[in-house]
Amino acid sequence: MIFWIVCAVLTLAVTALMVTPLVRPKEIGDDNPDIAIYRAQLEEIDRDLERQLLEPEEAERARTEVARRLLAASNAAVKPTAATKPNRWLPAAIIVLMLGLGFGTYRMIGAPGYPDMPLQSRLAASEEMRANRPSQAALEAAAPAPPAADVPDEYRAAVEQLRIIAPTRPDDLEAWSRLAMAEVELRNYAGAATAQEQVVAIKGDAAETLDLQRLLDLKVVAAGGFVSPEAEELIGDILDSNPGNIAARYYLGSLYNQTDRPDLALRLWREIIENGDPANFHIASARAQVVDAAFRAGVEYALPEARGPSFAQMDAAEDMSEEDRQAMIGGMVAGLADRLATDGGPAEDWARLIRAYGVLGDLDAARTVWTEAQQVFVSSMRGMEILTNAARDAGVLDE
């Protein structure tokens, strides 16, 4: 209530300063220059009389003449007309405009009804939110079900068999790795996370950062995009061995962003955005959220421009003859594969490479790229859809 009272008083004070000159009454003749001159002449006569520059009789005659002219000028002053009368609607319009703009703008970009949040209270609330957030299992149960994967019935049946076989072989790395990949393709991300967790357990100390990162991706996507306490623990494990890991830093920023600490999220995301490849999935995800985080943190932040080459030439190859098309694709594949291997790229570029190998008849290379691409885009449903379609077009997957 105090906030609104202060705002109202300040708005009315500013409005009053603007309106007062419009409603202040004017004395008749204030805008007539002759009257001002005659009044000045009367004052000058009095001063000359005091300095004995004029005789009393002479001063009286001069005063009488000037007074006569002043009276005539006053009588001739133009009376207020419709054009000269003050516009009584203008002050009212200004008042309405000021109040409307002030409170209307605050309603759009402010937070009406939002209570005072001192810094220490906000930090404490953030810590409480972080400490009491749901577990991985609870988040998985509440996450919306992804759309069903479009795969053949034979493939589903094979995965069902693998789900039965893998638990009977707790140390079979290949079985659990295959199950994790199959569950991703079926969009059963919770099942994929469980299988990948077993992969990490089997590898033990030999588990690589990429294995942990894949598990982290799966846990977050299975939880509907939220970072659970279990995922946070995994982030810590990754950062202990690799402090600069982009995926872990992105998800740590997501955790802060989800628990009302956009300032810390911004600090983490800015570093990976400004120093990393914008085609990287985690960096692209950070770019999509960082502007809002900066706004909520009260920081002005301009998102750096994303670089990325165009592959219009690859699309144009469809209009060429078969021989020319084969020659063109063969010449571009090597460069495209090298760039994706070193710098990464969006799912569309990986899909083009898979299709290119399919056109060249090199199914082994297409299958290898398809496998690597799944590791990169495991937590992107849209990316996996693009890659799966490309793999089918190339003949890597059965229709």
XYZ file of C-alpha atoms in Angstrom:
399
model
C 0.000 0.000 0.000
C 2.836 2.413 0.815
C 4.325 1.771 -2.622
C 1.078 2.719 -4.367
C 0.640 5.838 -2.200
C 4.153 7.040 -3.052
C 3.592 6.365 -6.755
C 0.269 8.221 -6.705
C 1.729 11.252 -4.891
C 4.710 11.499 -7.257
C 2.512 11.121 -10.342
C 0.086 13.797 -9.135
C 2.963 16.149 -8.259
C 4.474 15.884 -11.740
C 1.025 16.278 -13.308
C 0.371 19.392 -11.228
C 3.607 20.998 -12.427
C 2.525 20.447 -16.028
C -1.083 21.562 -15.613
C -0.622 24.640 -13.365
C 0.573 27.025 -16.130
C -2.445 26.045 -18.231
C -5.044 26.854 -15.557
C -3.399 29.919 -13.947
C -5.615 33.008 -14.640
C -4.085 35.910 -16.553
C -4.621 39.580 -15.782
C -6.325 41.543 -18.493
C -3.718 43.125 -20.724
C -0.819 40.963 -19.633
C -0.212 40.066 -23.256
C -0.402 43.740 -24.495
C 3.144 45.189 -24.909
C 1.889 48.842 -24.889
C 0.556 48.518 -21.355
C 3.914 47.246 -20.080
C 5.660 50.215 -21.757
C 3.317 52.777 -20.205
C 3.742 51.287 -16.759
C 7.497 51.466 -17.156
C 7.216 55.124 -18.200
C 5.248 55.954 -15.048
C 7.957 54.365 -12.902
C 10.628 56.301 -14.816
C 8.808 59.614 -14.209
C 8.753 58.900 -10.466
C 12.481 58.173 -10.452
C 13.299 61.372 -12.409
C 11.206 63.380 -9.942
C 13.092 61.939 -6.968
C 16.430 62.822 -8.627
C 15.086 66.354 -9.326
C 15.509 65.901 -13.057
C 11.909 67.084 -13.537
C 9.969 69.890 -11.932
C 6.846 68.816 -10.012
C 4.527 70.543 -12.477
C 6.314 68.993 -15.447
C 6.270 65.552 -13.823
C 2.541 65.844 -13.128
C 1.767 66.730 -16.747
C 3.877 63.850 -18.016
C 2.244 61.460 -15.541
C -1.213 62.588 -16.621
C -0.433 62.041 -20.311
C 1.055 58.570 -19.767
C -1.844 57.609 -17.499
C -4.278 58.640 -20.227
C -2.481 56.497 -22.761
C -2.358 53.574 -20.302
C -6.088 53.818 -19.729
C -6.757 53.893 -23.460
C -4.549 50.861 -24.005
C -6.277 48.982 -21.187
C -9.710 49.757 -22.646
C -8.541 48.622 -26.068
C -7.190 45.307 -24.754
C -8.700 42.415 -26.604
C -11.263 40.562 -24.552
C -10.880 36.774 -24.359
C -12.518 35.009 -27.288
C -13.081 31.362 -28.094
C -9.579 31.302 -29.599
C -7.883 32.990 -26.633
C -9.764 31.389 -23.766
C -7.845 28.650 -22.004
C -8.786 25.157 -23.117
C -10.340 23.649 -20.016
C -10.236 20.163 -21.539
C -6.463 20.209 -22.063
C -5.493 20.011 -18.350
C -7.987 17.184 -17.839
C -6.581 15.343 -20.842
C -3.032 15.720 -19.499
C -4.070 14.375 -16.086
C -5.742 11.335 -17.646
C -2.762 10.766 -19.959
C -0.197 10.966 -17.160
C -2.126 8.642 -14.873
C -2.903 6.232 -17.705
C 0.678 6.096 -18.973
C 2.200 5.807 -15.524
C 0.027 3.103 -14.046
C -0.667 1.386 -17.389
C 3.039 1.031 -18.136
C 3.707 -0.326 -14.669
C 0.899 -2.846 -15.070
C 2.488 -4.130 -18.298
C 6.156 -4.293 -17.283
C 5.969 -4.160 -13.511
C 4.657 -6.646 -10.984
C 1.412 -5.358 -9.424
C 0.718 -6.980 -6.101
C 4.193 -8.504 -5.883
C 5.413 -8.230 -2.284
C 8.637 -6.570 -1.239
C 11.514 -9.024 -1.616
C 14.662 -7.908 0.206
C 17.836 -9.520 -1.080
C 18.385 -11.764 1.906
C 14.797 -13.004 1.787
C 15.106 -13.781 -1.922
C 18.336 -15.706 -1.386
C 16.781 -17.666 1.449
C 13.683 -18.436 -0.641
C 15.884 -19.606 -3.503
C 17.848 -21.925 -1.227
C 14.628 -23.340 0.204
C 13.243 -23.893 -3.284
C 16.405 -25.697 -4.292
C 16.499 -27.849 -1.160
C 12.842 -28.885 -1.401
C 12.503 -29.523 -5.124
C 11.071 -32.889 -6.217
C 13.186 -35.980 -6.713
C 14.038 -37.491 -10.090
C 11.315 -40.118 -9.709
C 8.684 -37.518 -8.826
C 9.654 -35.313 -11.752
C 9.583 -38.250 -14.159
C 6.113 -39.190 -12.933
C 4.848 -35.631 -13.438
C 6.531 -35.029 -16.807
C 4.217 -34.969 -19.835
C 4.447 -38.031 -22.030
C 6.357 -37.381 -25.278
C 4.653 -38.181 -28.580
C 4.831 -41.804 -29.608
C 7.800 -42.741 -31.782
C 7.038 -43.851 -35.328
C 8.922 -47.144 -35.474
C 7.989 -50.552 -36.970
C 6.239 -53.087 -34.752
C 9.140 -55.485 -35.271
C 11.502 -52.972 -33.732
C 9.244 -52.503 -30.711
C 9.097 -56.233 -30.235
C 12.891 -56.474 -30.388
C 13.229 -53.740 -27.736
C 10.748 -55.577 -25.512
C 12.956 -58.653 -25.731
C 16.017 -56.547 -24.885
C 14.205 -55.152 -21.843
C 13.769 -58.709 -20.612
C 17.279 -59.903 -21.439
C 19.339 -56.935 -20.123
C 18.311 -57.246 -16.430
C 19.400 -60.886 -16.498
C 22.870 -59.744 -17.583
C 23.794 -56.963 -15.119
C 27.397 -56.854 -16.375
C 26.660 -56.994 -20.107
C 27.844 -53.569 -21.296
C 26.719 -54.084 -24.888
C 23.204 -55.125 -23.898
C 22.672 -52.122 -21.640
C 24.221 -49.708 -24.166
C 21.915 -51.023 -26.882
C 18.930 -50.766 -24.554
C 19.768 -47.133 -23.683
C 19.916 -46.196 -27.377
C 16.728 -48.141 -28.182
C 14.798 -46.452 -25.375
C 15.848 -43.049 -26.704
C 14.539 -43.941 -30.139
C 11.256 -45.031 -28.568
C 11.271 -41.756 -26.587
C 11.159 -43.627 -23.293
C 13.660 -41.263 -21.707
C 13.160 -42.512 -18.157
C 13.947 -46.046 -19.306
C 16.919 -44.769 -21.284
C 18.252 -42.974 -18.188
C 17.942 -46.171 -16.153
C 19.796 -48.159 -18.805
C 22.517 -45.523 -19.129
C 22.894 -45.476 -15.352
C 23.652 -49.197 -15.547
C 26.180 -48.527 -18.323
C 28.006 -46.070 -16.040
C 27.884 -48.538 -13.156
C 29.355 -51.331 -15.307
C 32.200 -49.100 -16.508
C 32.913 -47.875 -12.984
C 36.076 -45.782 -12.808
C 36.538 -46.286 -16.549
C 33.363 -44.316 -17.295
C 34.188 -41.278 -19.410
C 32.792 -37.775 -19.150
C 30.725 -38.452 -22.271
C 29.018 -41.369 -20.487
C 28.128 -39.155 -17.521
C 27.041 -36.339 -19.804
C 24.733 -38.680 -21.703
C 23.211 -39.814 -18.404
C 22.744 -36.203 -17.335
C 21.005 -35.357 -20.607
C 18.653 -38.290 -20.192
C 17.818 -37.492 -16.581
C 16.916 -33.900 -17.388
C 14.830 -34.701 -20.451
C 13.072 -37.509 -18.544
C 12.248 -34.994 -15.795
C 10.552 -32.670 -18.244
C 13.489 -30.274 -18.432
C 13.903 -29.849 -14.663
C 17.182 -30.478 -12.869
C 16.543 -32.916 -10.025
C 18.751 -33.400 -6.958
C 20.085 -36.572 -8.592
C 20.948 -34.654 -11.753
C 22.629 -31.954 -9.640
C 24.819 -34.597 -8.026
C 25.786 -35.830 -11.480
C 26.640 -32.262 -12.507
C 29.022 -32.075 -9.560
C 30.709 -35.314 -10.577
C 31.250 -34.053 -14.128
C 32.568 -30.647 -13.047
C 34.968 -32.235 -10.544
C 36.777 -33.968 -13.383
C 36.066 -31.434 -16.141
C 35.294 -27.920 -14.804
C 34.748 -26.530 -18.294
C 32.213 -29.130 -19.435
C 29.585 -27.242 -21.419
C 26.677 -29.591 -20.699
C 27.249 -29.561 -16.937
C 27.603 -25.775 -16.843
C 24.453 -25.372 -18.920
C 22.407 -27.609 -16.619
C 23.831 -25.948 -13.508
C 22.681 -22.634 -14.977
C 19.266 -24.206 -15.613
C 19.088 -25.261 -11.972
C 19.795 -21.714 -10.831
C 17.314 -20.328 -13.343
C 14.629 -22.709 -12.067
C 15.241 -21.730 -8.442
C 14.990 -17.944 -8.867
C 18.698 -17.185 -9.242
C 18.807 -15.835 -12.811
C 21.924 -13.829 -11.908
C 23.942 -17.021 -11.403
C 22.371 -18.636 -14.469
C 23.393 -15.626 -16.532
C 26.969 -15.828 -15.264
C 27.275 -19.490 -16.284
C 25.450 -19.180 -19.600
C 27.283 -16.074 -20.772
C 30.614 -17.847 -20.518
C 29.594 -20.848 -22.628
C 27.619 -18.718 -25.099
C 30.424 -16.251 -25.751
C 33.183 -18.857 -25.925
C 31.465 -21.875 -27.461
C 29.956 -23.051 -30.718
C 26.339 -21.857 -31.062
C 25.532 -25.059 -32.966
C 26.163 -27.076 -29.793
C 22.817 -28.253 -28.369
C 23.497 -27.034 -24.828
C 24.787 -23.656 -25.992
C 21.790 -23.246 -28.299
C 19.508 -24.019 -25.341
C 21.312 -21.430 -23.210
C 20.965 -18.847 -25.992
C 17.211 -19.436 -26.049
C 16.869 -18.612 -22.326
C 19.651 -16.183 -21.479
C 17.871 -12.975 -22.508
C 14.948 -13.694 -20.184
C 17.357 -14.613 -17.384
C 19.248 -11.346 -17.900
C 15.997 -9.366 -17.796
C 14.942 -11.009 -14.529
C 18.424 -10.401 -13.130
C 18.178 -6.701 -14.035
C 21.054 -6.873 -16.499
C 21.099 -5.571 -20.068
C 22.543 -8.318 -22.232
C 22.831 -8.425 -26.019
C 22.954 -11.957 -27.377
C 26.019 -12.365 -29.635
C 25.278 -13.219 -33.232
C 25.400 -16.931 -34.010
C 27.617 -18.014 -36.836
C 26.863 -20.909 -39.113
C 27.484 -21.756 -42.792
C 24.697 -22.325 -45.270
C 24.200 -25.606 -47.087
C 21.926 -24.365 -49.864
C 24.262 -25.953 -52.363
C 23.458 -29.383 -50.953
C 19.743 -28.793 -51.471
C 20.367 -27.503 -55.000
C 21.957 -30.826 -55.911
C 18.498 -32.330 -56.331
C 18.141 -30.464 -59.664
C 21.387 -31.883 -61.110
C 21.953 -34.969 -63.191
C 22.759 -38.147 -61.294
C 26.446 -38.015 -62.271
C 26.866 -34.345 -61.360
C 24.926 -34.840 -58.161
C 27.110 -37.741 -57.092
C 30.268 -35.766 -57.885
C 29.091 -32.682 -56.003
C 28.000 -34.609 -52.901
C 31.216 -36.627 -52.922
C 33.229 -33.412 -52.942
C 31.272 -31.812 -50.096
C 30.899 -34.772 -47.768
C 34.513 -34.745 -46.606
C 34.413 -31.066 -45.649
C 31.036 -31.383 -43.950
C 32.106 -34.454 -41.976
C 35.306 -32.725 -40.844
C 33.465 -29.621 -39.674
C 30.867 -31.586 -37.719
C 33.584 -33.710 -36.116
C 35.569 -30.671 -34.945
C 33.019 -27.878 -34.434
C 29.687 -29.695 -34.211
C 26.552 -28.406 -35.848
C 22.729 -28.405 -35.760
C 20.710 -31.570 -36.273
C 19.882 -30.524 -39.836
C 23.582 -30.644 -40.793
C 24.060 -34.080 -39.254
C 20.962 -35.247 -41.133
C 22.398 -33.941 -44.432
C 25.607 -35.857 -43.812
C 23.698 -39.079 -43.086
C 21.655 -38.684 -46.276
C 24.792 -37.817 -48.270
C 26.481 -41.063 -47.218
C 23.286 -42.885 -48.083
C 23.300 -41.392 -51.593
C 26.923 -42.433 -51.999
C 26.011 -45.956 -50.889
C 28.333 -45.855 -47.879
C 25.905 -47.255 -45.296
C 28.637 -47.997 -42.768
C 29.644 -44.333 -42.680
C 26.003 -43.258 -42.523
C 25.418 -45.643 -39.609
C 28.478 -44.302 -37.787
C 27.322 -40.696 -38.154
C 23.803 -41.680 -37.049
C 25.230 -43.253 -33.876
C 27.411 -40.221 -33.079
C 24.551 -37.800 -33.742
C 22.326 -39.606 -31.255
C 24.929 -38.968 -28.564
C 24.783 -35.233 -29.303
C 21.016 -34.773 -29.620
C 19.753 -37.334 -27.134
C 17.870 -34.692 -25.115
C 16.354 -32.930 -28.126
C 13.133 -34.563 -29.315
C 13.066 -32.392 -32.423
C 16.709 -33.170 -33.189
C 16.145 -36.906 -32.758
C 13.136 -36.739 -35.083
C 15.222 -35.029 -37.792
C 18.043 -37.537 -37.415
C 15.733 -40.565 -37.379
C 14.056 -39.459 -40.604
C 17.470 -38.956 -42.201
C 18.621 -42.399 -41.075
C 15.548 -43.995 -42.639
C 16.045 -42.056 -45.870
C 19.659 -43.237 -46.004
C 18.671 -46.868 -45.432
C 20.296 -47.123 -41.995
C 16.939 -47.893 -40.339
C 14.184 -50.105 -41.665
C 10.937 -48.436 -42.646
